[in-house]
C-alpha cells in the first residue's frame, strides 16, 4: 500500500509536468501582434486532421513564425536544465553549473568568434562546443591540487575562467561592426528565438537531443560519482 501511495503522486507529478508546458505553448501561440484565442489556436493546429477551414493569416503566423520559436525554446530549456543537473550531479555541488564552471562563457566566446568571422550555424555550434570543452578542461586542470580535485577549487577556478572568457567576449563585441555584426552577436548572447526556422531546428535540435539522451543513459554514473564526492568530503 505504501509503495502504491508513493507511485501515485509521482505519476501525477509527471502528468502535470507534461501537460503544463503543452498548455503554456498553446496559449503562447496566440499571443502577439496578431492575437488568437485558445480555441482558434487549437483549430489551426489540428486543421490538417479535421479539415476545418481556418484563418489563412493565423495559420501562417502559427506554423511559419511562432511554432518554430516555441519548439526551439522548449528544447533549449530542456537541454539547459539537463546540463545543469548533470554538472550538479557530477560535482555533487549545487553551485556547479555551466555558468560557474566557465563552460557557458567559453561556449559564448566560441560562438561569438565564429559569428565574427562569418561562420554558418553549424560552424557557430561547433565553435561553441569546442571552446566550452576547452574552458571545462582548463577549469579542471587549474583545480587540481596535489593530484586531487577539490569541489571548492573547481568552482573557484570556473569563476576565474568564466571572467576571462567574458572579458574576451567583450573585446570581440568592441571590435565588431556596430551595424551588422554587433546586433547579431548581442541577440545570440541574449538567446533570441526570432530567427528560429524549421531548417534551424533540423540542424540544432539533434545535438541537444543526443546530448540529453547520453546524459540520461549515463545517469547511474552521475549518481555513483555524487556518492563518491560525498564520502570523500
PDB file of C-alpha atoms in Angstrom:
ATOM      1  CA  UNK A   1       0.000   0.000   0.000  1.00  0.00           C
ATOM      2  CA  UNK A   2       2.787   2.377   0.888  1.00  0.00           C
ATOM      3  CA  UNK A   3       4.525   1.826  -2.454  1.00  0.00           C
ATOM      4  CA  UNK A   4       1.264   2.449  -4.320  1.00  0.00           C
ATOM      5  CA  UNK A   5       0.745   5.709  -2.444  1.00  0.00           C
ATOM      6  CA  UNK A   6       4.264   6.803  -3.351  1.00  0.00           C
ATOM      7  CA  UNK A   7       3.831   5.909  -7.009  1.00  0.00           C
ATOM      8  CA  UNK A   8       0.553   7.816  -7.365  1.00  0.00           C
ATOM      9  CA  UNK A   9       1.981  11.287  -6.512  1.00  0.00           C
ATOM     10  CA  UNK A  10       4.979  10.584  -8.757  1.00  0.00           C
ATOM     11  CA  UNK A  11       2.677   9.663 -11.633  1.00  0.00           C
ATOM     12  CA  UNK A  12       0.514  12.741 -11.104  1.00  0.00           C
ATOM     13  CA  UNK A  13       3.608  14.936 -10.944  1.00  0.00           C
ATOM     14  CA  UNK A  14       4.873  13.517 -14.237  1.00  0.00           C
ATOM     15  CA  UNK A  15       1.489  14.066 -15.891  1.00  0.00           C
ATOM     16  CA  UNK A  16       1.304  17.661 -14.644  1.00  0.00           C
ATOM     17  CA  UNK A  17       4.856  18.392 -15.810  1.00  0.00           C
ATOM     18  CA  UNK A  18       3.918  17.136 -19.282  1.00  0.00           C
ATOM     19  CA  UNK A  19       0.547  18.897 -19.534  1.00  0.00           C
ATOM     20  CA  UNK A  20       1.620  22.326 -18.226  1.00  0.00           C
ATOM     21  CA  UNK A  21       4.251  23.034 -20.942  1.00  0.00           C
ATOM     22  CA  UNK A  22       1.775  21.950 -23.644  1.00  0.00           C
ATOM     23  CA  UNK A  23      -0.922  24.258 -22.278  1.00  0.00           C
ATOM     24  CA  UNK A  24       1.565  27.116 -21.953  1.00  0.00           C
ATOM     25  CA  UNK A  25       2.733  26.571 -25.542  1.00  0.00           C
ATOM     26  CA  UNK A  26      -0.838  26.644 -26.893  1.00  0.00           C
ATOM     27  CA  UNK A  27      -1.575  29.861 -25.021  1.00  0.00           C
ATOM     28  CA  UNK A  28       1.687  31.468 -26.201  1.00  0.00           C
ATOM     29  CA  UNK A  29       0.945  30.569 -29.822  1.00  0.00           C
ATOM     30  CA  UNK A  30      -1.959  33.006 -29.713  1.00  0.00           C
ATOM     31  CA  UNK A  31      -0.087  35.868 -28.066  1.00  0.00           C
ATOM     32  CA  UNK A  32       1.424  38.603 -30.218  1.00  0.00           C
ATOM     33  CA  UNK A  33       0.555  41.412 -32.555  1.00  0.00           C
ATOM     34  CA  UNK A  34      -1.776  39.043 -34.371  1.00  0.00           C
ATOM     35  CA  UNK A  35      -3.637  37.660 -31.364  1.00  0.00           C
ATOM     36  CA  UNK A  36      -5.610  34.445 -31.440  1.00  0.00           C
ATOM     37  CA  UNK A  37      -7.871  32.833 -28.885  1.00  0.00           C
ATOM     38  CA  UNK A  38      -7.106  29.402 -27.481  1.00  0.00           C
ATOM     39  CA  UNK A  39      -9.956  27.861 -29.500  1.00  0.00           C
ATOM     40  CA  UNK A  40      -8.681  29.462 -32.710  1.00  0.00           C
ATOM     41  CA  UNK A  41      -5.156  28.252 -31.981  1.00  0.00           C
ATOM     42  CA  UNK A  42      -6.313  24.693 -31.367  1.00  0.00           C
ATOM     43  CA  UNK A  43      -8.434  24.745 -34.541  1.00  0.00           C
ATOM     44  CA  UNK A  44      -5.435  25.904 -36.589  1.00  0.00           C
ATOM     45  CA  UNK A  45      -3.083  23.335 -35.060  1.00  0.00           C
ATOM     46  CA  UNK A  46      -5.409  20.424 -35.836  1.00  0.00           C
ATOM     47  CA  UNK A  47      -6.823  21.781 -39.098  1.00  0.00           C
ATOM     48  CA  UNK A  48      -4.718  19.299 -41.042  1.00  0.00           C
ATOM     49  CA  UNK A  49      -6.530  16.420 -39.338  1.00  0.00           C
ATOM     50  CA  UNK A  50     -10.015  17.885 -39.054  1.00  0.00           C
ATOM     51  CA  UNK A  51     -10.103  19.609 -42.440  1.00  0.00           C
ATOM     52  CA  UNK A  52     -11.782  22.615 -40.830  1.00  0.00           C
ATOM     53  CA  UNK A  53     -11.459  25.956 -42.616  1.00  0.00           C
ATOM     54  CA  UNK A  54      -9.294  28.370 -40.635  1.00  0.00           C
ATOM     55  CA  UNK A  55      -7.880  31.862 -40.983  1.00  0.00           C
ATOM     56  CA  UNK A  56      -5.025  31.734 -43.518  1.00  0.00           C
ATOM     57  CA  UNK A  57      -3.139  34.565 -41.839  1.00  0.00           C
ATOM     58  CA  UNK A  58      -3.377  32.901 -38.452  1.00  0.00           C
ATOM     59  CA  UNK A  59      -2.255  29.611 -39.999  1.00  0.00           C
ATOM     60  CA  UNK A  60       0.839  31.273 -41.477  1.00  0.00           C
ATOM     61  CA  UNK A  61       1.658  33.131 -38.273  1.00  0.00           C
ATOM     62  CA  UNK A  62       1.463  29.997 -36.138  1.00  0.00           C
ATOM     63  CA  UNK A  63       3.205  27.461 -38.368  1.00  0.00           C
ATOM     64  CA  UNK A  64       5.766  29.738 -40.017  1.00  0.00           C
ATOM     65  CA  UNK A  65       6.678  32.106 -37.179  1.00  0.00           C
ATOM     66  CA  UNK A  66       5.572  31.138 -33.682  1.00  0.00           C
ATOM     67  CA  UNK A  67       5.675  27.332 -33.644  1.00  0.00           C
ATOM     68  CA  UNK A  68       9.396  27.050 -34.565  1.00  0.00           C
ATOM     69  CA  UNK A  69      10.252  29.560 -31.840  1.00  0.00           C
ATOM     70  CA  UNK A  70       8.269  27.711 -29.185  1.00  0.00           C
ATOM     71  CA  UNK A  71       9.725  24.335 -30.165  1.00  0.00           C
ATOM     72  CA  UNK A  72      13.247  25.786 -30.046  1.00  0.00           C
ATOM     73  CA  UNK A  73      12.611  27.451 -26.683  1.00  0.00           C
ATOM     74  CA  UNK A  74      11.281  24.193 -25.216  1.00  0.00           C
ATOM     75  CA  UNK A  75      14.190  22.105 -26.489  1.00  0.00           C
ATOM     76  CA  UNK A  76      16.804  24.655 -25.416  1.00  0.00           C
ATOM     77  CA  UNK A  77      15.245  24.923 -21.953  1.00  0.00           C
ATOM     78  CA  UNK A  78      15.241  21.135 -21.601  1.00  0.00           C
ATOM     79  CA  UNK A  79      18.870  20.946 -22.718  1.00  0.00           C
ATOM     80  CA  UNK A  80      19.994  23.647 -20.292  1.00  0.00           C
ATOM     81  CA  UNK A  81      18.170  22.062 -17.357  1.00  0.00           C
ATOM     82  CA  UNK A  82      19.666  18.657 -18.193  1.00  0.00           C
ATOM     83  CA  UNK A  83      23.166  20.141 -18.462  1.00  0.00           C
ATOM     84  CA  UNK A  84      22.775  21.948 -15.144  1.00  0.00           C
ATOM     85  CA  UNK A  85      21.556  18.792 -13.402  1.00  0.00           C
ATOM     86  CA  UNK A  86      24.459  16.822 -14.891  1.00  0.00           C
ATOM     87  CA  UNK A  87      27.028  19.322 -13.603  1.00  0.00           C
ATOM     88  CA  UNK A  88      25.494  19.335 -10.136  1.00  0.00           C
ATOM     89  CA  UNK A  89      25.349  15.546 -10.038  1.00  0.00           C
ATOM     90  CA  UNK A  90      28.892  15.172 -11.352  1.00  0.00           C
ATOM     91  CA  UNK A  91      30.467  17.571  -8.855  1.00  0.00           C
ATOM     92  CA  UNK A  92      27.920  16.999  -6.059  1.00  0.00           C
ATOM     93  CA  UNK A  93      27.595  20.738  -5.590  1.00  0.00           C
ATOM     94  CA  UNK A  94      24.564  22.988  -6.295  1.00  0.00           C
ATOM     95  CA  UNK A  95      26.977  25.765  -7.342  1.00  0.00           C
ATOM     96  CA  UNK A  96      28.494  23.615 -10.084  1.00  0.00           C
ATOM     97  CA  UNK A  97      26.661  24.883 -13.150  1.00  0.00           C
ATOM     98  CA  UNK A  98      27.794  25.692 -16.708  1.00  0.00           C
ATOM     99  CA  UNK A  99      27.892  29.342 -15.635  1.00  0.00           C
ATOM    100  CA  UNK A 100      30.043  28.959 -12.525  1.00  0.00           C
ATOM    101  CA  UNK A 101      32.426  26.471 -14.166  1.00  0.00           C
ATOM    102  CA  UNK A 102      33.126  28.769 -17.106  1.00  0.00           C
ATOM    103  CA  UNK A 103      31.591  26.463 -19.704  1.00  0.00           C
ATOM    104  CA  UNK A 104      28.836  28.908 -20.675  1.00  0.00           C
ATOM    105  CA  UNK A 105      31.289  31.779 -21.077  1.00  0.00           C
ATOM    106  CA  UNK A 106      33.693  29.625 -23.069  1.00  0.00           C
ATOM    107  CA  UNK A 107      30.906  28.476 -25.376  1.00  0.00           C
ATOM    108  CA  UNK A 108      29.740  32.081 -25.775  1.00  0.00           C
ATOM    109  CA  UNK A 109      33.252  33.141 -26.770  1.00  0.00           C
ATOM    110  CA  UNK A 110      33.442  30.349 -29.350  1.00  0.00           C
ATOM    111  CA  UNK A 111      30.074  31.280 -30.824  1.00  0.00           C
ATOM    112  CA  UNK A 112      30.901  34.999 -30.955  1.00  0.00           C
ATOM    113  CA  UNK A 113      34.242  34.237 -32.613  1.00  0.00           C
ATOM    114  CA  UNK A 114      32.502  32.145 -35.273  1.00  0.00           C
ATOM    115  CA  UNK A 115      29.871  34.836 -35.837  1.00  0.00           C
ATOM    116  CA  UNK A 116      32.585  37.477 -36.151  1.00  0.00           C
ATOM    117  CA  UNK A 117      34.363  35.590 -38.935  1.00  0.00           C
ATOM    118  CA  UNK A 118      31.082  34.954 -40.740  1.00  0.00           C
ATOM    119  CA  UNK A 119      30.549  31.292 -39.886  1.00  0.00           C
ATOM    120  CA  UNK A 120      27.289  29.476 -40.513  1.00  0.00           C
ATOM    121  CA  UNK A 121      25.007  27.830 -37.985  1.00  0.00           C
ATOM    122  CA  UNK A 122      26.982  24.574 -37.852  1.00  0.00           C
ATOM    123  CA  UNK A 123      30.271  26.469 -37.511  1.00  0.00           C
ATOM    124  CA  UNK A 124      28.864  28.506 -34.634  1.00  0.00           C
ATOM    125  CA  UNK A 125      27.682  25.383 -32.822  1.00  0.00           C
ATOM    126  CA  UNK A 126      30.951  23.507 -33.320  1.00  0.00           C
ATOM    127  CA  UNK A 127      32.999  26.500 -32.222  1.00  0.00           C
ATOM    128  CA  UNK A 128      30.829  26.946 -29.126  1.00  0.00           C
ATOM    129  CA  UNK A 129      31.199  23.241 -28.308  1.00  0.00           C
ATOM    130  CA  UNK A 130      34.979  23.315 -28.772  1.00  0.00           C
ATOM    131  CA  UNK A 131      35.543  26.345 -26.550  1.00  0.00           C
ATOM    132  CA  UNK A 132      33.057  25.047 -23.985  1.00  0.00           C
ATOM    133  CA  UNK A 133      35.067  21.826 -23.704  1.00  0.00           C
ATOM    134  CA  UNK A 134      38.298  23.842 -23.616  1.00  0.00           C
ATOM    135  CA  UNK A 135      37.077  26.013 -20.740  1.00  0.00           C
ATOM    136  CA  UNK A 136      35.938  22.899 -18.851  1.00  0.00           C
ATOM    137  CA  UNK A 137      39.380  21.303 -19.355  1.00  0.00           C
ATOM    138  CA  UNK A 138      41.169  24.455 -18.182  1.00  0.00           C
ATOM    139  CA  UNK A 139      38.925  24.688 -15.124  1.00  0.00           C
ATOM    140  CA  UNK A 140      39.580  21.038 -14.282  1.00  0.00           C
ATOM    141  CA  UNK A 141      43.336  21.469 -14.742  1.00  0.00           C
ATOM    142  CA  UNK A 142      43.545  24.588 -12.571  1.00  0.00           C
ATOM    143  CA  UNK A 143      41.503  22.992  -9.808  1.00  0.00           C
ATOM    144  CA  UNK A 144      43.946  20.115  -9.368  1.00  0.00           C
ATOM    145  CA  UNK A 145      45.948  20.381  -6.203  1.00  0.00           C
ATOM    146  CA  UNK A 146      48.386  17.676  -5.066  1.00  0.00           C
ATOM    147  CA  UNK A 147      46.867  15.326  -7.606  1.00  0.00           C
ATOM    148  CA  UNK A 148      43.354  15.660  -6.166  1.00  0.00           C
ATOM    149  CA  UNK A 149      40.322  17.723  -7.145  1.00  0.00           C
ATOM    150  CA  UNK A 150      38.573  19.869  -4.588  1.00  0.00           C
ATOM    151  CA  UNK A 151      34.959  20.818  -5.244  1.00  0.00           C
ATOM    152  CA  UNK A 152      35.589  24.309  -3.891  1.00  0.00           C
ATOM    153  CA  UNK A 153      38.666  24.743  -6.087  1.00  0.00           C
ATOM    154  CA  UNK A 154      36.722  23.604  -9.156  1.00  0.00           C
ATOM    155  CA  UNK A 155      34.064  26.244  -8.570  1.00  0.00           C
ATOM    156  CA  UNK A 156      36.629  28.975  -7.872  1.00  0.00           C
ATOM    157  CA  UNK A 157      38.673  28.047 -10.943  1.00  0.00           C
ATOM    158  CA  UNK A 158      35.475  28.037 -13.004  1.00  0.00           C
ATOM    159  CA  UNK A 159      34.598  31.529 -11.864  1.00  0.00           C
ATOM    160  CA  UNK A 160      38.064  32.741 -12.882  1.00  0.00           C
ATOM    161  CA  UNK A 161      37.829  31.116 -16.315  1.00  0.00           C
ATOM    162  CA  UNK A 162      34.320  32.500 -16.707  1.00  0.00           C
ATOM    163  CA  UNK A 163      35.565  36.025 -16.021  1.00  0.00           C
ATOM    164  CA  UNK A 164      38.399  35.608 -18.552  1.00  0.00           C
ATOM    165  CA  UNK A 165      36.105  34.415 -21.345  1.00  0.00           C
ATOM    166  CA  UNK A 166      33.539  37.110 -20.555  1.00  0.00           C
ATOM    167  CA  UNK A 167      36.303  39.698 -20.956  1.00  0.00           C
ATOM    168  CA  UNK A 168      37.263  38.141 -24.301  1.00  0.00           C
ATOM    169  CA  UNK A 169      33.620  38.265 -25.415  1.00  0.00           C
ATOM    170  CA  UNK A 170      33.500  41.952 -24.514  1.00  0.00           C
ATOM    171  CA  UNK A 171      36.671  42.502 -26.549  1.00  0.00           C
ATOM    172  CA  UNK A 172      35.165  40.804 -29.605  1.00  0.00           C
ATOM    173  CA  UNK A 173      31.980  42.856 -29.232  1.00  0.00           C
ATOM    174  CA  UNK A 174      34.110  46.018 -29.088  1.00  0.00           C
ATOM    175  CA  UNK A 175      35.836  45.270 -32.409  1.00  0.00           C
ATOM    176  CA  UNK A 176      32.663  44.014 -34.137  1.00  0.00           C
ATOM    177  CA  UNK A 177      30.861  46.100 -36.742  1.00  0.00           C
ATOM    178  CA  UNK A 178      28.201  48.033 -34.743  1.00  0.00           C
ATOM    179  CA  UNK A 179      25.684  47.967 -37.586  1.00  0.00           C
ATOM    180  CA  UNK A 180      25.831  44.386 -38.837  1.00  0.00           C
ATOM    181  CA  UNK A 181      27.881  42.078 -36.595  1.00  0.00           C
ATOM    182  CA  UNK A 182      27.203  43.518 -33.146  1.00  0.00           C
ATOM    183  CA  UNK A 183      23.380  43.170 -33.255  1.00  0.00           C
ATOM    184  CA  UNK A 184      23.695  39.520 -34.357  1.00  0.00           C
ATOM    185  CA  UNK A 185      26.171  38.805 -31.549  1.00  0.00           C
ATOM    186  CA  UNK A 186      24.022  40.580 -28.967  1.00  0.00           C
ATOM    187  CA  UNK A 187      20.847  38.765 -29.966  1.00  0.00           C
ATOM    188  CA  UNK A 188      22.670  35.416 -29.933  1.00  0.00           C
ATOM    189  CA  UNK A 189      24.061  36.033 -26.440  1.00  0.00           C
ATOM    190  CA  UNK A 190      20.633  37.111 -25.209  1.00  0.00           C
ATOM    191  CA  UNK A 191      19.140  33.868 -26.510  1.00  0.00           C
ATOM    192  CA  UNK A 192      16.882  35.381 -29.152  1.00  0.00           C
ATOM    193  CA  UNK A 193      14.473  32.956 -30.851  1.00  0.00           C
ATOM    194  CA  UNK A 194      13.429  35.452 -33.521  1.00  0.00           C
ATOM    195  CA  UNK A 195      15.335  33.682 -36.310  1.00  0.00           C
ATOM    196  CA  UNK A 196      14.058  30.208 -35.492  1.00  0.00           C
ATOM    197  CA  UNK A 197      13.024  28.240 -38.569  1.00  0.00           C
ATOM    198  CA  UNK A 198      12.395  24.586 -39.261  1.00  0.00           C
ATOM    199  CA  UNK A 199      15.755  24.360 -41.030  1.00  0.00           C
ATOM    200  CA  UNK A 200      17.472  25.711 -37.926  1.00  0.00           C
ATOM    201  CA  UNK A 201      15.592  23.194 -35.795  1.00  0.00           C
ATOM    202  CA  UNK A 202      16.770  20.334 -38.000  1.00  0.00           C
ATOM    203  CA  UNK A 203      20.384  21.459 -37.660  1.00  0.00           C
ATOM    204  CA  UNK A 204      20.311  22.366 -33.975  1.00  0.00           C
ATOM    205  CA  UNK A 205      17.841  20.162 -32.119  1.00  0.00           C
ATOM    206  CA  UNK A 206      19.610  16.813 -32.849  1.00  0.00           C
ATOM    207  CA  UNK A 207      22.714  17.993 -30.953  1.00  0.00           C
ATOM    208  CA  UNK A 208      20.630  18.795 -27.886  1.00  0.00           C
ATOM    209  CA  UNK A 209      18.626  15.575 -28.080  1.00  0.00           C
ATOM    210  CA  UNK A 210      21.719  13.390 -28.482  1.00  0.00           C
ATOM    211  CA  UNK A 211      23.431  15.076 -25.529  1.00  0.00           C
ATOM    212  CA  UNK A 212      20.331  14.717 -23.373  1.00  0.00           C
ATOM    213  CA  UNK A 213      19.950  11.038 -24.270  1.00  0.00           C
ATOM    214  CA  UNK A 214      23.612  10.349 -23.461  1.00  0.00           C
ATOM    215  CA  UNK A 215      23.309  12.059 -20.074  1.00  0.00           C
ATOM    216  CA  UNK A 216      20.117  10.135 -19.322  1.00  0.00           C
ATOM    217  CA  UNK A 217      21.751   6.846 -20.319  1.00  0.00           C
ATOM    218  CA  UNK A 218      24.702   7.533 -18.009  1.00  0.00           C
ATOM    219  CA  UNK A 219      22.630   8.869 -15.106  1.00  0.00           C
ATOM    220  CA  UNK A 220      23.725   5.921 -12.937  1.00  0.00           C
ATOM    221  CA  UNK A 221      27.337   7.058 -13.318  1.00  0.00           C
ATOM    222  CA  UNK A 222      26.382  10.536 -12.106  1.00  0.00           C
ATOM    223  CA  UNK A 223      24.739   9.064  -9.016  1.00  0.00           C
ATOM    224  CA  UNK A 224      27.825   6.998  -8.291  1.00  0.00           C
ATOM    225  CA  UNK A 225      30.125   9.982  -8.756  1.00  0.00           C
ATOM    226  CA  UNK A 226      27.936  12.091  -6.482  1.00  0.00           C
ATOM    227  CA  UNK A 227      28.085   9.449  -3.726  1.00  0.00           C
ATOM    228  CA  UNK A 228      31.870   9.213  -4.015  1.00  0.00           C
ATOM    229  CA  UNK A 229      32.192  13.012  -3.701  1.00  0.00           C
ATOM    230  CA  UNK A 230      30.013  12.997  -0.596  1.00  0.00           C
ATOM    231  CA  UNK A 231      32.051  10.189   1.005  1.00  0.00           C
ATOM    232  CA  UNK A 232      35.367  11.896   0.230  1.00  0.00           C
ATOM    233  CA  UNK A 233      34.076  15.196   1.634  1.00  0.00           C
TER     234      UNK A 233
END
